[in-house]
Amino acid sequence: MHPLLSLSVFWLLPLALTLEEDSPLDCIPRRSVPYHRDNAHLFHEEGVSNYSTMLLREDLDLLVLGAREAVYALDLNDISKKLASVKWEVTQKQEDECKNKGKDPETDCKNYIRILHKTEDNKMYVCGTNAFDPECDYMSYVDGKLTLEKKGEDGKGKCPFDPFQRYASIMFENNLYSATSMNFLGSEPVLMRSNPVSIRTEFKSSWLNEPNFVSMAQMPEGELSEDGDDDKVYLFFSETAVECDCYNKLVVSRVARVCKGDLGGQRTLQKKWTSFLKARMDCPVLESQLPYIIQDTYRWCDPQQRWKDCLFYAIFTPQSDTSDLSAVCVYRVSDISRVFAEGKYKTPVPVETSFVKWVMYSGDVPVPRPGACIDNEARKAGITQTLDLPDRTLQFIKDRPLMDQAIQPIGEKPLLVRRGATFTRIIVNQVQAADGEKYHVMFIGTEQGTVLKAVNYDGEMFIIEEIQLFPHPEPIKIMAFSNVTGQIYAGSDAGAAQIPLATCGRSSSCMDCVLTRDPYCGWDKVVGKCILLSSSQSELIQSVKKGDASLCPDADPVKPLNRSFWPGGNLKLNCPSPSNLAKTSWERDGSPLITEPRIQHIGDTLLILNASNSDIGRYRCLSVESSKAAEYKTTVAIYQVSVGPAGPGNKNLLFPQAQRDGPSVTGLQAVLGLFVVGFLVLLAWNFYKGHIPLPWNCRKNQEQPQDQEGLNSSVTYQEALRPALAEDKPLVSGTDNGTSNNNHTGGEAAFSAAEENDAPKVNLPSLQFIDDESEI
């Protein structure tokens, strides 16, 4: 074999494996649900935008929604019902100050609500950007009213200055943990706890280097801990990698964590985190050379299991424009915790080329372990709080907060990789199917304003459906799920939407219901409908892993539809497929229909051009869909095609026809009538004024000499009519308001009609001296 050929085979082999293994890259949803007002409950207030902050108050049956300069209390069961609202607008002085700092007064210099958290006294803590001067306040909902207490707390370090900058925050035991920027320029990123003692990160690139914050989560790791460990707060973000030996900036995904009981150091790291550690997160998408960037996370925990079994679902997108893939990776909390508790550290080492190289630290690690929470072992050594930690431990963590080991997802590969609309947000819900197993259903928001509903069945990623939430494509910026209502809530710049976990009624047949493989839905043979498992007491037909529809009863026969055509005309037969995964085929009189230039199968339509008697027959459209169990054929439509006159049932005939009625014809008739009436009125007025001689006076008028200068004595009737109509146009059309170019009255129409005649034209220069009616 030629060396170059063998080398090309060597390089192409991984690509071939990639294409074979990741064929689901182009996987499409089984069902695409376009926008319809019945799909979701929508909320939008005129003049208000950016509905990107949500707080579920299930204790009050409320969805508290933060937007630009407003907070809304919506009915949790139907968010289209607004129960209360409160405005929080910036003052003119604040807007002017923001404008003077170079910000856009129409976008930047407003108050974008960015933080909404419930406090332990059942109030709400709310913060807004406040024209690039963040401010926080307390809010209550009493007697159906939202009320701001107007305490005006400083929001620096809690809420972002920039309304379009990513941030993260949680409220844990009435303590606010926030990740944002401390200054107006956004150049001082910080992870901060506001109460009871303010603790934050160091302003060092080794701690946070141009970060883009994503989300935060709390883990009760101290609960029933044998080691006396502390609860943790995890922060997910991306940043420019300090450890990369490269000329260009490389962005990587990170997870950091701090301990709840951290009070800072006594001398070193005063009022700074002593437990801040961070590690790289990998989501290895096969075709990418650059690491994918984290965009959102969702913490899922089984209430019957311990915290170590919790999972983090994370969305990743490429950092280059050469790829249009998005991925979902899943991480165990126990794997993340192990890296921080037992992993090696990275350390900076200066090299001759005057830059710092980060390598694995191989020296002695101080005791207590740098970055560790206070546990039983530390307490035995007399260290009961972080203020007691020795300077050697604190200095170590100050210089080396980065772990050497990267955190890998479960299976060391993504759970889902898909080409198309970029993923933006994710939530996960667990449901028990009819087979008794529990499945994690992912609801993924996209930049196109759609929500993907996907499940992984034993390694097979299956996208059940894709739902368009908003009338126009809008990136989904926030998603939330309520266990009380079983509803999903999503927010975008344009508004907020609410959808159920499943809409089983979209499947009209048993086969369609089973092949949808939705763990929420099953076919009830008694009522003959696809319904929710949770709402049925009887055994339903469902097969989520294989899509086995063999247990389905025979479907009701499809009623044939009559279609007729004119010889030489065109005929269109529709066959809407119930599934994007199905292929449609046509039969005529029981035999497969062979396509030819005259007979085209285009999408869901069969188009017959120049139809003739040979096209008469019975046409049947079949939907063919394969699952792991078998291949299933369904009759979608049957047409009995014959030759005959066009009638009400022949709306699929495709040839031009004259329109005999309708609004456009009626309007034309009305305009024509006005034209005739206007012309007659104008003609009568000219007879009355003597501008046009009566027929019986024609001879007498012709004998009289013409007094007007410049008019030829041999002017004909049509020549006399033309200037009269032109001159008298204002008298017919009324007062001229400067819009005569667009608004034509009956007189102007008559003038235009007169211009179309073939009569000799008046010499216009000879009429320039005529100024008013008296001169005529």
mmCIF file of N, CA and C in Angstrom, residues 92-196:
data_model
loop_
_atom_site.group_PDB
_atom_site.id
_atom_site.type_symbol
_atom_site.label_atom_id
_atom_site.label_comp_id
_atom_site.label_asym_id
_atom_site.label_seq_id
_atom_site.Cartn_x
_atom_site.Cartn_y
_atom_site.Cartn_z
ATOM 1 N N GLN A 92 -34.663 59.812 37.144
ATOM 2 C CA GLN A 92 -34.049 60.557 36.049
ATOM 3 C C GLN A 92 -32.598 60.877 36.364
ATOM 4 N N LYS A 93 -32.305 61.143 37.638
ATOM 5 C CA LYS A 93 -30.926 61.436 38.043
ATOM 6 C C LYS A 93 -30.033 60.214 37.833
ATOM 7 N N GLN A 94 -30.525 59.042 38.208
ATOM 8 C CA GLN A 94 -29.737 57.819 38.031
ATOM 9 C C GLN A 94 -29.505 57.530 36.552
ATOM 10 N N GLU A 95 -30.533 57.772 35.748
ATOM 11 C CA GLU A 95 -30.384 57.536 34.316
ATOM 12 C C GLU A 95 -29.389 58.505 33.701
ATOM 13 N N ASP A 96 -29.408 59.771 34.154
ATOM 14 C CA ASP A 96 -28.463 60.762 33.629
ATOM 15 C C ASP A 96 -27.038 60.421 34.021
ATOM 16 N N GLU A 97 -26.840 59.979 35.259
ATOM 17 C CA GLU A 97 -25.498 59.599 35.704
ATOM 18 C C GLU A 97 -24.977 58.401 34.920
ATOM 19 N N CYS A 98 -25.859 57.460 34.655
ATOM 20 C CA CYS A 98 -25.477 56.289 33.857
ATOM 21 C C CYS A 98 -25.117 56.706 32.436
ATOM 22 N N LYS A 99 -25.897 57.612 31.880
ATOM 23 C CA LYS A 99 -25.633 58.093 30.523
ATOM 24 C C LYS A 99 -24.314 58.842 30.451
ATOM 25 N N ASN A 100 -24.018 59.615 31.486
ATOM 26 C CA ASN A 100 -22.769 60.374 31.516
ATOM 27 C C ASN A 100 -21.542 59.467 31.607
ATOM 28 N N LYS A 101 -21.750 58.234 32.058
ATOM 29 C CA LYS A 101 -20.643 57.278 32.131
ATOM 30 C C LYS A 101 -20.467 56.512 30.824
ATOM 31 N N GLY A 102 -21.216 56.907 29.803
ATOM 32 C CA GLY A 102 -21.035 56.317 28.484
ATOM 33 C C GLY A 102 -21.937 55.149 28.180
ATOM 34 N N LYS A 103 -22.976 54.941 28.975
ATOM 35 C CA LYS A 103 -23.873 53.819 28.752
ATOM 36 C C LYS A 103 -25.115 54.258 27.972
ATOM 37 N N ASP A 104 -25.734 53.300 27.311
ATOM 38 C CA ASP A 104 -26.912 53.566 26.492
ATOM 39 C C ASP A 104 -28.119 53.791 27.401
ATOM 40 N N PRO A 105 -28.753 54.963 27.326
ATOM 41 C CA PRO A 105 -29.883 55.231 28.225
ATOM 42 C C PRO A 105 -31.107 54.365 27.955
ATOM 43 N N GLU A 106 -31.231 53.820 26.735
ATOM 44 C CA GLU A 106 -32.407 53.033 26.393
ATOM 45 C C GLU A 106 -32.277 51.563 26.769
ATOM 46 N N THR A 107 -31.053 51.084 26.901
ATOM 47 C CA THR A 107 -30.854 49.665 27.225
ATOM 48 C C THR A 107 -30.123 49.482 28.541
ATOM 49 N N ASP A 108 -28.945 50.071 28.682
ATOM 50 C CA ASP A 108 -28.125 49.844 29.875
ATOM 51 C C ASP A 108 -28.664 50.553 31.105
ATOM 52 N N CYS A 109 -29.164 51.755 30.929
ATOM 53 C CA CYS A 109 -29.502 52.609 32.064
ATOM 54 C C CYS A 109 -30.938 52.379 32.556
ATOM 55 N N LYS A 110 -31.298 51.136 32.698
ATOM 56 C CA LYS A 110 -32.581 50.755 33.269
ATOM 57 C C LYS A 110 -32.318 49.821 34.447
ATOM 58 N N ASN A 111 -33.370 49.413 35.124
ATOM 59 C CA ASN A 111 -33.212 48.516 36.271
ATOM 60 C C ASN A 111 -33.675 47.116 35.889
ATOM 61 N N TYR A 112 -32.726 46.244 35.624
ATOM 62 C CA TYR A 112 -33.034 44.858 35.275
ATOM 63 C C TYR A 112 -33.015 44.018 36.552
ATOM 64 N N ILE A 113 -34.123 43.388 36.849
ATOM 65 C CA ILE A 113 -34.208 42.545 38.045
ATOM 66 C C ILE A 113 -33.390 41.283 37.797
ATOM 67 N N ARG A 114 -32.382 41.072 38.651
ATOM 68 C CA ARG A 114 -31.459 39.972 38.428
ATOM 69 C C ARG A 114 -31.454 38.937 39.551
ATOM 70 N N ILE A 115 -31.883 39.287 40.735
ATOM 71 C CA ILE A 115 -31.842 38.342 41.860
ATOM 72 C C ILE A 115 -33.211 38.304 42.526
ATOM 73 N N LEU A 116 -33.721 37.090 42.709
ATOM 74 C CA LEU A 116 -34.978 36.851 43.422
ATOM 75 C C LEU A 116 -34.798 35.596 44.265
ATOM 76 N N HIS A 117 -34.815 35.768 45.584
ATOM 77 C CA HIS A 117 -34.660 34.622 46.479
ATOM 78 C C HIS A 117 -35.640 34.740 47.636
ATOM 79 N N LYS A 118 -36.073 33.588 48.095
ATOM 80 C CA LYS A 118 -36.954 33.551 49.259
ATOM 81 C C LYS A 118 -36.115 33.597 50.530
ATOM 82 N N THR A 119 -36.551 34.395 51.498
ATOM 83 C CA THR A 119 -35.874 34.469 52.788
ATOM 84 C C THR A 119 -36.631 33.611 53.802
ATOM 85 N N GLU A 120 -35.997 33.380 54.954
ATOM 86 C CA GLU A 120 -36.589 32.472 55.937
ATOM 87 C C GLU A 120 -37.834 33.052 56.599
ATOM 88 N N ASP A 121 -38.051 34.360 56.495
ATOM 89 C CA ASP A 121 -39.266 34.962 57.058
ATOM 90 C C ASP A 121 -40.363 35.097 56.002
ATOM 91 N N ASN A 122 -40.226 34.300 54.909
ATOM 92 C CA ASN A 122 -41.212 34.245 53.822
ATOM 93 C C ASN A 122 -41.283 35.515 52.997
ATOM 94 N N LYS A 123 -40.319 36.389 53.179
ATOM 95 C CA LYS A 123 -40.228 37.533 52.276
ATOM 96 C C LYS A 123 -39.348 37.152 51.093
ATOM 97 N N MET A 124 -39.081 38.123 50.240
ATOM 98 C CA MET A 124 -38.235 37.877 49.076
ATOM 99 C C MET A 124 -37.144 38.932 49.006
ATOM 100 N N TYR A 125 -35.956 38.471 48.642
ATOM 101 C CA TYR A 125 -34.809 39.361 48.474
ATOM 102 C C TYR A 125 -34.640 39.594 46.976
ATOM 103 N N VAL A 126 -34.656 40.852 46.577
ATOM 104 C CA VAL A 126 -34.650 41.191 45.162
ATOM 105 C C VAL A 126 -33.571 42.240 44.902
ATOM 106 N N CYS A 127 -32.822 42.045 43.822
ATOM 107 C CA CYS A 127 -31.771 42.988 43.429
ATOM 108 C C CYS A 127 -31.910 43.312 41.944
ATOM 109 N N GLY A 128 -31.522 44.538 41.596
ATOM 110 C CA GLY A 128 -31.564 44.980 40.210
ATOM 111 C C GLY A 128 -30.308 45.736 39.838
ATOM 112 N N THR A 129 -30.042 45.835 38.525
ATOM 113 C CA THR A 129 -28.837 46.524 38.050
ATOM 114 C C THR A 129 -28.918 48.023 38.288
ATOM 115 N N ASN A 130 -30.119 48.594 38.313
ATOM 116 C CA ASN A 130 -30.341 49.967 38.751
ATOM 117 C C ASN A 130 -29.451 50.977 38.032
ATOM 118 N N ALA A 131 -29.476 50.944 36.705
ATOM 119 C CA ALA A 131 -28.706 51.893 35.889
ATOM 120 C C ALA A 131 -27.222 51.847 36.225
ATOM 121 N N PHE A 132 -26.662 50.635 36.211
ATOM 122 C CA PHE A 132 -25.246 50.397 36.490
ATOM 123 C C PHE A 132 -24.845 50.849 37.901
ATOM 124 N N ASP A 133 -25.786 50.761 38.822
ATOM 125 C CA ASP A 133 -25.512 51.031 40.236
ATOM 126 C C ASP A 133 -26.362 50.060 41.057
ATOM 127 N N PRO A 134 -25.945 48.776 41.167
ATOM 128 C CA PRO A 134 -26.809 47.718 41.704
ATOM 129 C C PRO A 134 -27.358 48.041 43.083
ATOM 130 N N GLU A 135 -28.614 47.655 43.282
ATOM 131 C CA GLU A 135 -29.289 47.905 44.554
ATOM 132 C C GLU A 135 -30.182 46.710 44.879
ATOM 133 N N CYS A 136 -30.331 46.431 46.169
ATOM 134 C CA CYS A 136 -31.148 45.313 46.619
ATOM 135 C C CYS A 136 -32.221 45.805 47.579
ATOM 136 N N ASP A 137 -33.266 45.006 47.717
ATOM 137 C CA ASP A 137 -34.383 45.386 48.581
ATOM 138 C C ASP A 137 -35.109 44.111 49.010
ATOM 139 N N TYR A 138 -36.032 44.289 49.938
ATOM 140 C CA TYR A 138 -36.893 43.190 50.387
ATOM 141 C C TYR A 138 -38.295 43.431 49.855
ATOM 142 N N MET A 139 -38.980 42.348 49.539
ATOM 143 C CA MET A 139 -40.303 42.428 48.921
ATOM 144 C C MET A 139 -41.217 41.407 49.585
ATOM 145 N N SER A 140 -42.469 41.789 49.759
ATOM 146 C CA SER A 140 -43.444 40.895 50.383
ATOM 147 C C SER A 140 -44.682 40.792 49.504
ATOM 148 N N TYR A 141 -45.401 39.678 49.681
ATOM 149 C CA TYR A 141 -46.671 39.477 48.983
ATOM 150 C C TYR A 141 -47.741 39.232 50.033
ATOM 151 N N VAL A 142 -48.570 40.235 50.261
ATOM 152 C CA VAL A 142 -49.606 40.177 51.296
ATOM 153 C C VAL A 142 -50.914 40.685 50.705
ATOM 154 N N ASP A 143 -51.989 39.922 50.953
ATOM 155 C CA ASP A 143 -53.331 40.314 50.499
ATOM 156 C C ASP A 143 -53.370 40.614 49.005
ATOM 157 N N GLY A 144 -52.662 39.794 48.251
ATOM 158 C CA GLY A 144 -52.706 39.939 46.799
ATOM 159 C C GLY A 144 -51.905 41.097 46.254
ATOM 160 N N LYS A 145 -50.993 41.658 47.050
ATOM 161 C CA LYS A 145 -50.202 42.797 46.589
ATOM 162 C C LYS A 145 -48.717 42.535 46.790
ATOM 163 N N LEU A 146 -47.921 42.918 45.780
ATOM 164 C CA LEU A 146 -46.468 42.911 45.901
ATOM 165 C C LEU A 146 -46.024 44.283 46.404
ATOM 166 N N THR A 147 -45.149 44.281 47.416
ATOM 167 C CA THR A 147 -44.715 45.549 48.003
ATOM 168 C C THR A 147 -43.209 45.529 48.216
ATOM 169 N N LEU A 148 -42.531 46.555 47.728
ATOM 170 C CA LEU A 148 -41.113 46.735 47.999
ATOM 171 C C LEU A 148 -40.952 47.551 49.274
ATOM 172 N N GLU A 149 -40.044 47.106 50.158
ATOM 173 C CA GLU A 149 -39.846 47.818 51.419
ATOM 174 C C GLU A 149 -38.977 49.053 51.255
ATOM 175 N N LYS A 150 -38.286 49.178 50.133
ATOM 176 C CA LYS A 150 -37.469 50.347 49.801
ATOM 177 C C LYS A 150 -36.396 50.610 50.848
ATOM 178 N N LYS A 151 -35.683 49.530 51.217
ATOM 179 C CA LYS A 151 -34.575 49.675 52.165
ATOM 180 C C LYS A 151 -33.299 50.117 51.460
ATOM 181 N N GLY A 152 -33.198 49.843 50.185
ATOM 182 C CA GLY A 152 -32.077 50.362 49.399
ATOM 183 C C GLY A 152 -30.716 49.861 49.834
ATOM 184 N N GLU A 153 -30.530 48.547 49.913
ATOM 185 C CA GLU A 153 -29.226 47.989 50.254
ATOM 186 C C GLU A 153 -28.282 48.058 49.060
ATOM 187 N N ASP A 154 -26.998 48.240 49.348
ATOM 188 C CA ASP A 154 -25.978 48.271 48.305
ATOM 189 C C ASP A 154 -25.896 46.899 47.647
ATOM 190 N N GLY A 155 -25.937 46.879 46.319
ATOM 191 C CA GLY A 155 -25.942 45.612 45.608
ATOM 192 C C GLY A 155 -24.615 45.236 44.983
ATOM 193 N N LYS A 156 -23.557 45.992 45.263
ATOM 194 C CA LYS A 156 -22.249 45.700 44.670
ATOM 195 C C LYS A 156 -21.735 44.352 45.184
ATOM 196 N N GLY A 157 -21.322 43.509 44.273
ATOM 197 C CA GLY A 157 -20.860 42.180 44.621
ATOM 198 C C GLY A 157 -21.987 41.169 44.744
ATOM 199 N N LYS A 158 -23.224 41.651 44.790
ATOM 200 C CA LYS A 158 -24.390 40.764 44.850
ATOM 201 C C LYS A 158 -25.057 40.630 43.486
ATOM 202 N N CYS A 159 -25.170 41.754 42.817
ATOM 203 C CA CYS A 159 -25.888 41.845 41.540
ATOM 204 C C CYS A 159 -24.964 42.472 40.509
ATOM 205 N N PRO A 160 -25.012 42.053 39.259
ATOM 206 C CA PRO A 160 -24.122 42.643 38.247
ATOM 207 C C PRO A 160 -24.467 44.097 37.948
ATOM 208 N N PHE A 161 -23.460 44.852 37.537
ATOM 209 C CA PHE A 161 -23.684 46.208 37.039
ATOM 210 C C PHE A 161 -24.302 46.146 35.643
ATOM 211 N N ASP A 162 -23.708 45.292 34.825
ATOM 212 C CA ASP A 162 -24.105 45.171 33.424
ATOM 213 C C ASP A 162 -25.293 44.223 33.318
ATOM 214 N N PRO A 163 -26.417 44.666 32.760
ATOM 215 C CA PRO A 163 -27.600 43.788 32.674
ATOM 216 C C PRO A 163 -27.410 42.600 31.745
ATOM 217 N N PHE A 164 -26.379 42.635 30.907
ATOM 218 C CA PHE A 164 -26.183 41.549 29.942
ATOM 219 C C PHE A 164 -24.982 40.678 30.295
ATOM 220 N N GLN A 165 -24.472 40.837 31.496
ATOM 221 C CA GLN A 165 -23.343 40.028 31.952
ATOM 222 C C GLN A 165 -23.856 38.820 32.735
ATOM 223 N N ARG A 166 -23.226 37.649 32.491
ATOM 224 C CA ARG A 166 -23.639 36.450 33.204
ATOM 225 C C ARG A 166 -23.276 36.571 34.683
ATOM 226 N N TYR A 167 -24.071 35.953 35.536
ATOM 227 C CA TYR A 167 -23.881 35.994 36.981
ATOM 228 C C TYR A 167 -24.505 34.734 37.564
ATOM 229 N N ALA A 168 -24.326 34.532 38.863
ATOM 230 C CA ALA A 168 -24.939 33.388 39.538
ATOM 231 C C ALA A 168 -25.146 33.750 40.995
ATOM 232 N N SER A 169 -26.202 33.187 41.599
ATOM 233 C CA SER A 169 -26.453 33.461 43.022
ATOM 234 C C SER A 169 -27.390 32.402 43.588
ATOM 235 N N ILE A 170 -27.262 32.145 44.893
ATOM 236 C CA ILE A 170 -28.220 31.324 45.634
ATOM 237 C C ILE A 170 -28.365 31.918 47.028
ATOM 238 N N MET A 171 -29.492 31.646 47.635
ATOM 239 C CA MET A 171 -29.735 32.029 49.029
ATOM 240 C C MET A 171 -29.782 30.746 49.838
ATOM 241 N N PHE A 172 -28.849 30.640 50.808
ATOM 242 C CA PHE A 172 -28.713 29.417 51.596
ATOM 243 C C PHE A 172 -28.645 29.813 53.063
ATOM 244 N N GLU A 173 -29.675 29.390 53.832
ATOM 245 C CA GLU A 173 -29.792 29.728 55.255
ATOM 246 C C GLU A 173 -29.706 31.247 55.463
ATOM 247 N N ASN A 174 -30.441 31.960 54.615
ATOM 248 C CA ASN A 174 -30.519 33.424 54.650
ATOM 249 C C ASN A 174 -29.204 34.117 54.315
ATOM 250 N N ASN A 175 -28.233 33.366 53.811
ATOM 251 C CA ASN A 175 -26.963 33.940 53.380
ATOM 252 C C ASN A 175 -26.926 33.942 51.856
ATOM 253 N N LEU A 176 -26.616 35.087 51.284
ATOM 254 C CA LEU A 176 -26.572 35.221 49.834
ATOM 255 C C LEU A 176 -25.166 34.927 49.336
ATOM 256 N N TYR A 177 -25.066 33.935 48.469
ATOM 257 C CA TYR A 177 -23.823 33.639 47.765
ATOM 258 C C TYR A 177 -23.992 34.143 46.337
ATOM 259 N N SER A 178 -23.050 34.945 45.893
ATOM 260 C CA SER A 178 -23.185 35.557 44.570
ATOM 261 C C SER A 178 -21.852 35.535 43.844
ATOM 262 N N ALA A 179 -21.920 35.419 42.538
ATOM 263 C CA ALA A 179 -20.738 35.457 41.674
ATOM 264 C C ALA A 179 -21.003 36.470 40.578
ATOM 265 N N THR A 180 -20.297 37.582 40.653
ATOM 266 C CA THR A 180 -20.516 38.662 39.695
ATOM 267 C C THR A 180 -19.291 39.578 39.714
ATOM 268 N N SER A 181 -19.456 40.809 39.281
ATOM 269 C CA SER A 181 -18.339 41.755 39.274
ATOM 270 C C SER A 181 -18.550 42.822 40.341
ATOM 271 N N MET A 182 -17.440 43.241 40.941
ATOM 272 C CA MET A 182 -17.511 44.217 42.033
ATOM 273 C C MET A 182 -17.497 45.660 41.546
ATOM 274 N N ASN A 183 -17.130 45.896 40.292
ATOM 275 C CA ASN A 183 -16.962 47.280 39.849
ATOM 276 C C ASN A 183 -17.718 47.559 38.556
ATOM 277 N N PHE A 184 -17.772 48.842 38.232
ATOM 278 C CA PHE A 184 -18.523 49.333 37.084
ATOM 279 C C PHE A 184 -17.995 48.761 35.777
ATOM 280 N N LEU A 185 -16.666 48.613 35.666
ATOM 281 C CA LEU A 185 -16.044 48.153 34.434
ATOM 282 C C LEU A 185 -16.162 46.650 34.248
ATOM 283 N N GLY A 186 -16.561 45.921 35.297
ATOM 284 C CA GLY A 186 -16.646 44.481 35.206
ATOM 285 C C GLY A 186 -15.300 43.799 35.239
ATOM 286 N N SER A 187 -14.279 44.460 35.747
ATOM 287 C CA SER A 187 -12.915 43.929 35.748
ATOM 288 C C SER A 187 -12.516 43.307 37.077
ATOM 289 N N GLU A 188 -13.409 43.277 38.064
ATOM 290 C CA GLU A 188 -13.103 42.686 39.362
ATOM 291 C C GLU A 188 -14.110 41.585 39.675
ATOM 292 N N PRO A 189 -13.928 40.412 39.099
ATOM 293 C CA PRO A 189 -14.863 39.315 39.360
ATOM 294 C C PRO A 189 -14.714 38.808 40.782
ATOM 295 N N VAL A 190 -15.820 38.333 41.346
ATOM 296 C CA VAL A 190 -15.791 37.919 42.738
ATOM 297 C C VAL A 190 -16.839 36.845 42.994
ATOM 298 N N LEU A 191 -16.464 35.877 43.829
ATOM 299 C CA LEU A 191 -17.418 34.957 44.448
ATOM 300 C C LEU A 191 -17.526 35.387 45.900
ATOM 301 N N MET A 192 -18.707 35.784 46.320
ATOM 302 C CA MET A 192 -18.853 36.445 47.610
ATOM 303 C C MET A 192 -20.019 35.879 48.400
ATOM 304 N N ARG A 193 -19.841 35.830 49.714
ATOM 305 C CA ARG A 193 -20.951 35.577 50.627
ATOM 306 C C ARG A 193 -21.158 36.853 51.421
ATOM 307 N N SER A 194 -22.378 37.345 51.430
ATOM 308 C CA SER A 194 -22.649 38.646 52.039
ATOM 309 C C SER A 194 -22.807 38.575 53.549
ATOM 310 N N ASN A 195 -23.410 37.502 54.066
ATOM 311 C CA ASN A 195 -23.688 37.384 55.498
ATOM 312 C C ASN A 195 -23.211 36.022 56.001
ATOM 313 N N PRO A 196 -22.991 35.839 57.296
ATOM 314 C CA PRO A 196 -22.974 36.875 58.340
ATOM 315 C C PRO A 196 -21.700 37.705 58.309
#
